[in-house]
Amino acid sequence: MIKPVKSWLLASSVAAMLAAPGMSQANAEVAALTQDNSSWATWGKDYAGTRYSPLTQINKDTAKNLQPKWTFSTGMLRGHEGGPLVVNGLIYIHTGFPHKVYALNQDTQSVVWEYNYAPDAGTDPQQVIGVMCCDVVNRGLAYGDGKVFLAQGDATLVALDAKTGKVVWKAKNGDTKQGMTNTNAPLVVKDKVFVGISGGEYGVRGFIAAYNIKNGSPAWKAYSTGPDAEMKINPEKTMTWTDGKMAPVGKDSSLKTWQGDQWKIGGGTTWGWYSYDPQLNLMYYGSGNPSTWNPVQRPGDNKWSMTIWARDVDTGEAKWVYQMTPHDEWDFDGINEMTLVDLPMKDANGNEHSKLLTHFDRNGFGYTLDRATGELLVAEKFDKAVNWASHVDMKSGRPQVQTQYSTQAGGEDHNSKGICPSAMGSKNEPPVTFSPKSKLIYIPGNHTCMDYEPFAVEYTAGQPYVGATLSIYPAKADVQTGQPTPDRLNMGSFTAWDPTTGKIAWAIDEPFSLWSGMVSTAGDIVIYGTLEGYLKIRDANNGAELYKFKTPSGVIGNVSTWEHKGKQYIGVLSGIGGWAGVGMAAGLEGESEGLGAVGAYKSLGAHTKLGGVFTVFALP
Amino acid sequence: MTNSFKHRALGLLAALAIAPASQAWEGKTFKVCADPNNLPYSNQKGEGFENKIAELLADELDLELEYTWFPQRMGFIRNTLKAEVEEGKGKGYKCDVIIGLPTGAEQAATTQPYYRSTYALVIAKKRGWDDIESPEDLDKLSDKQKAKLKMAMFDGSPATTWLLNHKLLDGSIPFQSMDADATISTAERVEQALKSGKLDMAIVWGPIAGYLETHNKGAFEVIPMHSEQGVKFEFPMSMGVRIPDKERKEELNKLIEDNQRKINKILGKYKVPLVDADGKLIDD
């Protein structure tokens, strides 16, 4: 806001706006919807992914009076990620694979239309389930141009008529027989809809793809690894943080960091969330872990896995990249959302920045970058239990790995104990929220560590090999100080963070990992779900718990809030599952000794059971 | 996904007529989960060695053999051995036994080993590599020759670490260890690549080497690998049951002990290279 936008950026965005007035119709519609409080039209509420609503009816004083108003069963048992969209008065909810999508009328609380997944000829749904790694979850729908978009588990992007639910078009985004599936929420920008790919376990080579919103024809596709042209990297123009400043990545920046042809099965999948800056005309997302999982077998930095990407939405060309975890040894999948924040700050050299990108990675570091230039401004631990790296060297941008927690340095005869965070990350996929009012980011934290046992025998498609087993357990350290807290067995944290300083403002223990996308509002509250099934509301200023209600199943979905006929509503999907549902229960069983204060939590199964239910809340 | 495999009408009658052979088996069926399309281990036609071993055990127990088919890769145990027939209805599990799991595999309780095998280097003959007689001969190749090697690199396999240690990874051709296409087995995939000339050689798990040998008589040279620092090639193999099923596991242990000779005979027919407990090759 303080610093003028660089002239070339201004020029390019103005040119883009002038170039094709028809092209931006969908964009104008979605952009307007993101500003309309009766809507929740993208996964992130707005293109910046702030998940912030200016609504104030439900606020820190009234939240205690909140009531569940109505519920709706999805009829499906498996994990329910993603959240409701609300557009032009209708609510759209969906389930994991094999998908259902429901359009609901808020007044009659009835189904306007439903979409039931039917496999295309040649697709075996059982085969699809067999290749989806962690349950059959899906992270959400997108809206644009009168259509609702779903990136299906069978790697097909489907466009449904928002009024009737009829299939308008389908686009094949990947081949499930090669391990490709879709779990991400799409994003509509201008005349295109963006989709990534899942399947790192099968060595799928990650990419982001753009389809024309009118008919589903492919617009562009850009890979995470490989030759420059296929990644849409311009060796002279695509920039990265180098020796304390931005510099071109240079020729073959990915190829040079892989042994032989390993990049062809190199992972870097893109199953998270995408955000967009209309002024800069850039979209942002993260690429996942490199494949193969065994770090010994892939020497090098394995670029550009584990990377924050900024791409021109029209051409796909990468403007800048930043690799968070070079040569990953811990499965710190880098796909968590990018939240775009406008706040003034000064970097270490005293230069001012205001267009920021923030990202809370599985690796435990919270990053703030200048989203226009890609400059690294902040890289600090948002959970001080994190120990795999001492810090990020701000000049090189590289994490300083602690040898004792390096799974590779440990070697085959070494059980690396107490690595923090666990492979589930200090935060997993549920998105944060940013309140421009408090200027804080609220993080659904995952406060766990792991032992990495290399000797376990694993088995894949008829071949045994020495793999690694992870045991995951509570971090038993304070989120804010990292000091040991042997009696605190919480596996989750609600953390408030200052993106301009990289400091934890405050943090509150949660018994289980938080696996629900948060919402903050101008009513000074933060709303989210828990694995036990609670919808919780906290005071945005100090974290005090204002309200909780136990929904029928554990919440791994994202909260939305909107206004309808003068009333503010909150909606969330319950339905335990995913990695959280399976993994957390297992982690706690391993921690059977000394349960102490949290003795009741022998496993999540004592708290909640499967079953998808949508619950809508409002004041009396 | 479930079907009954009545390999002997008599067996079924006997099972109906007399009390169950053991308390470990609640019903009248020997319920096995297996991959429908993964030779030489198993397929839906019953052509794999794990099929033959399952038939042998069902026979010994006088039970009807019943299969639930599911591709044996990520999610296999979750979707089979640990999956109820109908969720929440108390009608039991989709199966009680998995015939092939590495000893000590974590998600199930594994029996005592019933065979031990090793990885093997398989070389297509008459492609210019007929002089290679041992894995070490690959080390002796010139850089120019190494550059010409059309060698498979299986994601995650111990063979990949070996190739890395022996500076052979640069020109290798990457393959995914866990193929998502359940209609083609790993053994078939390697077979096709070797036959088409995409590959000249690959290091694969013993039973797969055995499959390549028996299906392509004389076309391939099979050279067993041996472990070295940081690379383990020999593994013992077991059957798997649900972790609390101790009684069933004991019963299987006894069956394996009593039928080891017959099991070895089956493995012999499939040319599975066998090693002893010290990893030494057992010559037949």
Coordinates of C-alpha atoms in Angstrom, one line a residue, chain A residues 77-78 126-127 129-135 176-179 201-204 259-262 264-265 291-294 296-297 299 412 456-466 469 610, chain B residues 1 38 41 50 70 72-74 78 87 100-103 105-106 119 153-158 160-161 164 169-170 172 174-183 186 205 208 230 232 235 237:
Chain A
L77 CA -19.4 -42.3 5.5
R78 CA -15.9 -41.4 4.4
Q126 CA -12.8 -49.5 -7.3
Q127 CA -9.5 -49.0 -9.1
I129 CA -10.3 -46.0 -4.6
G130 CA -7.3 -48.3 -4.7
V131 CA -5.0 -45.5 -5.7
M132 CA -6.2 -42.7 -3.5
C133 CA -3.7 -42.6 -0.7
C134 CA -5.4 -41.2 2.3
D135 CA -9.1 -41.9 2.3
T176 CA -5.9 -42.9 -12.8
K177 CA -4.1 -46.0 -14.2
Q178 CA -0.9 -43.9 -13.8
G179 CA -1.8 -43.1 -10.2
E201 CA 2.8 -42.1 -3.8
Y202 CA 2.8 -43.4 -7.4
G203 CA 5.6 -41.1 -8.6
V204 CA 3.1 -38.9 -10.5
Q259 CA 20.0 -37.8 -10.7
G260 CA 19.5 -39.0 -14.3
D261 CA 15.9 -39.2 -15.3
Q262 CA 14.4 -39.4 -11.9
K264 CA 10.2 -38.1 -14.6
I265 CA 8.7 -39.8 -11.6
S291 CA 9.3 -39.0 -5.2
T292 CA 10.7 -41.5 -4.6
W293 CA 10.2 -41.2 -0.8
N294 CA 13.6 -42.6 0.0
V296 CA 19.0 -41.7 -0.2
Q297 CA 17.9 -42.7 -3.7
P299 CA 20.6 -37.1 -4.5
E412 CA 19.8 -47.6 7.8
A456 CA 10.7 -51.7 8.9
V457 CA 10.0 -54.0 5.9
E458 CA 7.5 -52.6 3.4
Y459 CA 5.8 -54.3 0.5
T460 CA 4.7 -52.8 -2.8
A461 CA 3.1 -54.6 -5.7
G462 CA 4.8 -57.9 -4.7
Q463 CA 8.2 -56.5 -3.8
P464 CA 9.6 -56.3 -0.3
Y465 CA 12.1 -53.6 0.6
V466 CA 13.5 -51.8 3.7
T469 CA 7.9 -46.6 9.8
L610 CA -17.9 -41.9 10.6
Chain B
M1 CA -15.3 -58.6 -5.3
N38 CA -0.4 -60.2 -10.0
Y41 CA 1.8 -64.6 -6.9
E50 CA 0.1 -68.1 -3.7
F70 CA -8.1 -56.4 -4.2
Q72 CA -2.0 -55.7 -3.3
R73 CA -0.5 -52.3 -2.9
M74 CA -1.1 -49.2 -0.9
R78 CA -7.0 -51.6 5.1
E87 CA -19.4 -52.1 7.8
G100 CA 2.3 -63.3 0.8
L101 CA 3.6 -60.6 3.2
P102 CA 7.2 -59.9 4.2
T103 CA 8.0 -61.2 7.7
A105 CA 5.3 -56.3 7.9
E106 CA 3.7 -53.9 10.3
Y119 CA 16.5 -59.9 -5.7
M153 CA 15.3 -47.9 -12.0
F154 CA 12.4 -48.9 -9.8
D155 CA 11.3 -46.1 -7.5
G156 CA 12.0 -47.0 -3.9
S157 CA 13.6 -50.4 -4.7
P158 CA 16.8 -51.6 -2.9
T160 CA 18.0 -48.3 -6.9
T161 CA 20.3 -47.8 -3.9
L164 CA 23.4 -45.4 -7.0
L169 CA 21.8 -44.5 -11.9
D170 CA 22.5 -41.7 -14.4
S172 CA 18.7 -45.7 -15.8
P174 CA 12.7 -44.8 -14.2
F175 CA 9.8 -47.1 -13.4
Q176 CA 7.2 -46.7 -10.6
S177 CA 7.5 -49.6 -8.2
M178 CA 3.8 -49.3 -7.4
D179 CA 2.0 -49.1 -10.6
A180 CA -1.5 -47.7 -10.4
D181 CA -2.8 -49.9 -13.3
A182 CA -4.1 -53.0 -11.6
T183 CA -4.7 -54.7 -15.0
T186 CA 4.9 -55.7 -12.3
W205 CA 12.5 -59.5 -6.6
I208 CA 9.4 -61.9 -10.5
G230 CA 23.3 -50.3 3.1
K232 CA 19.4 -55.5 1.6
F235 CA 13.8 -61.1 2.6
M237 CA 8.2 -64.1 3.4

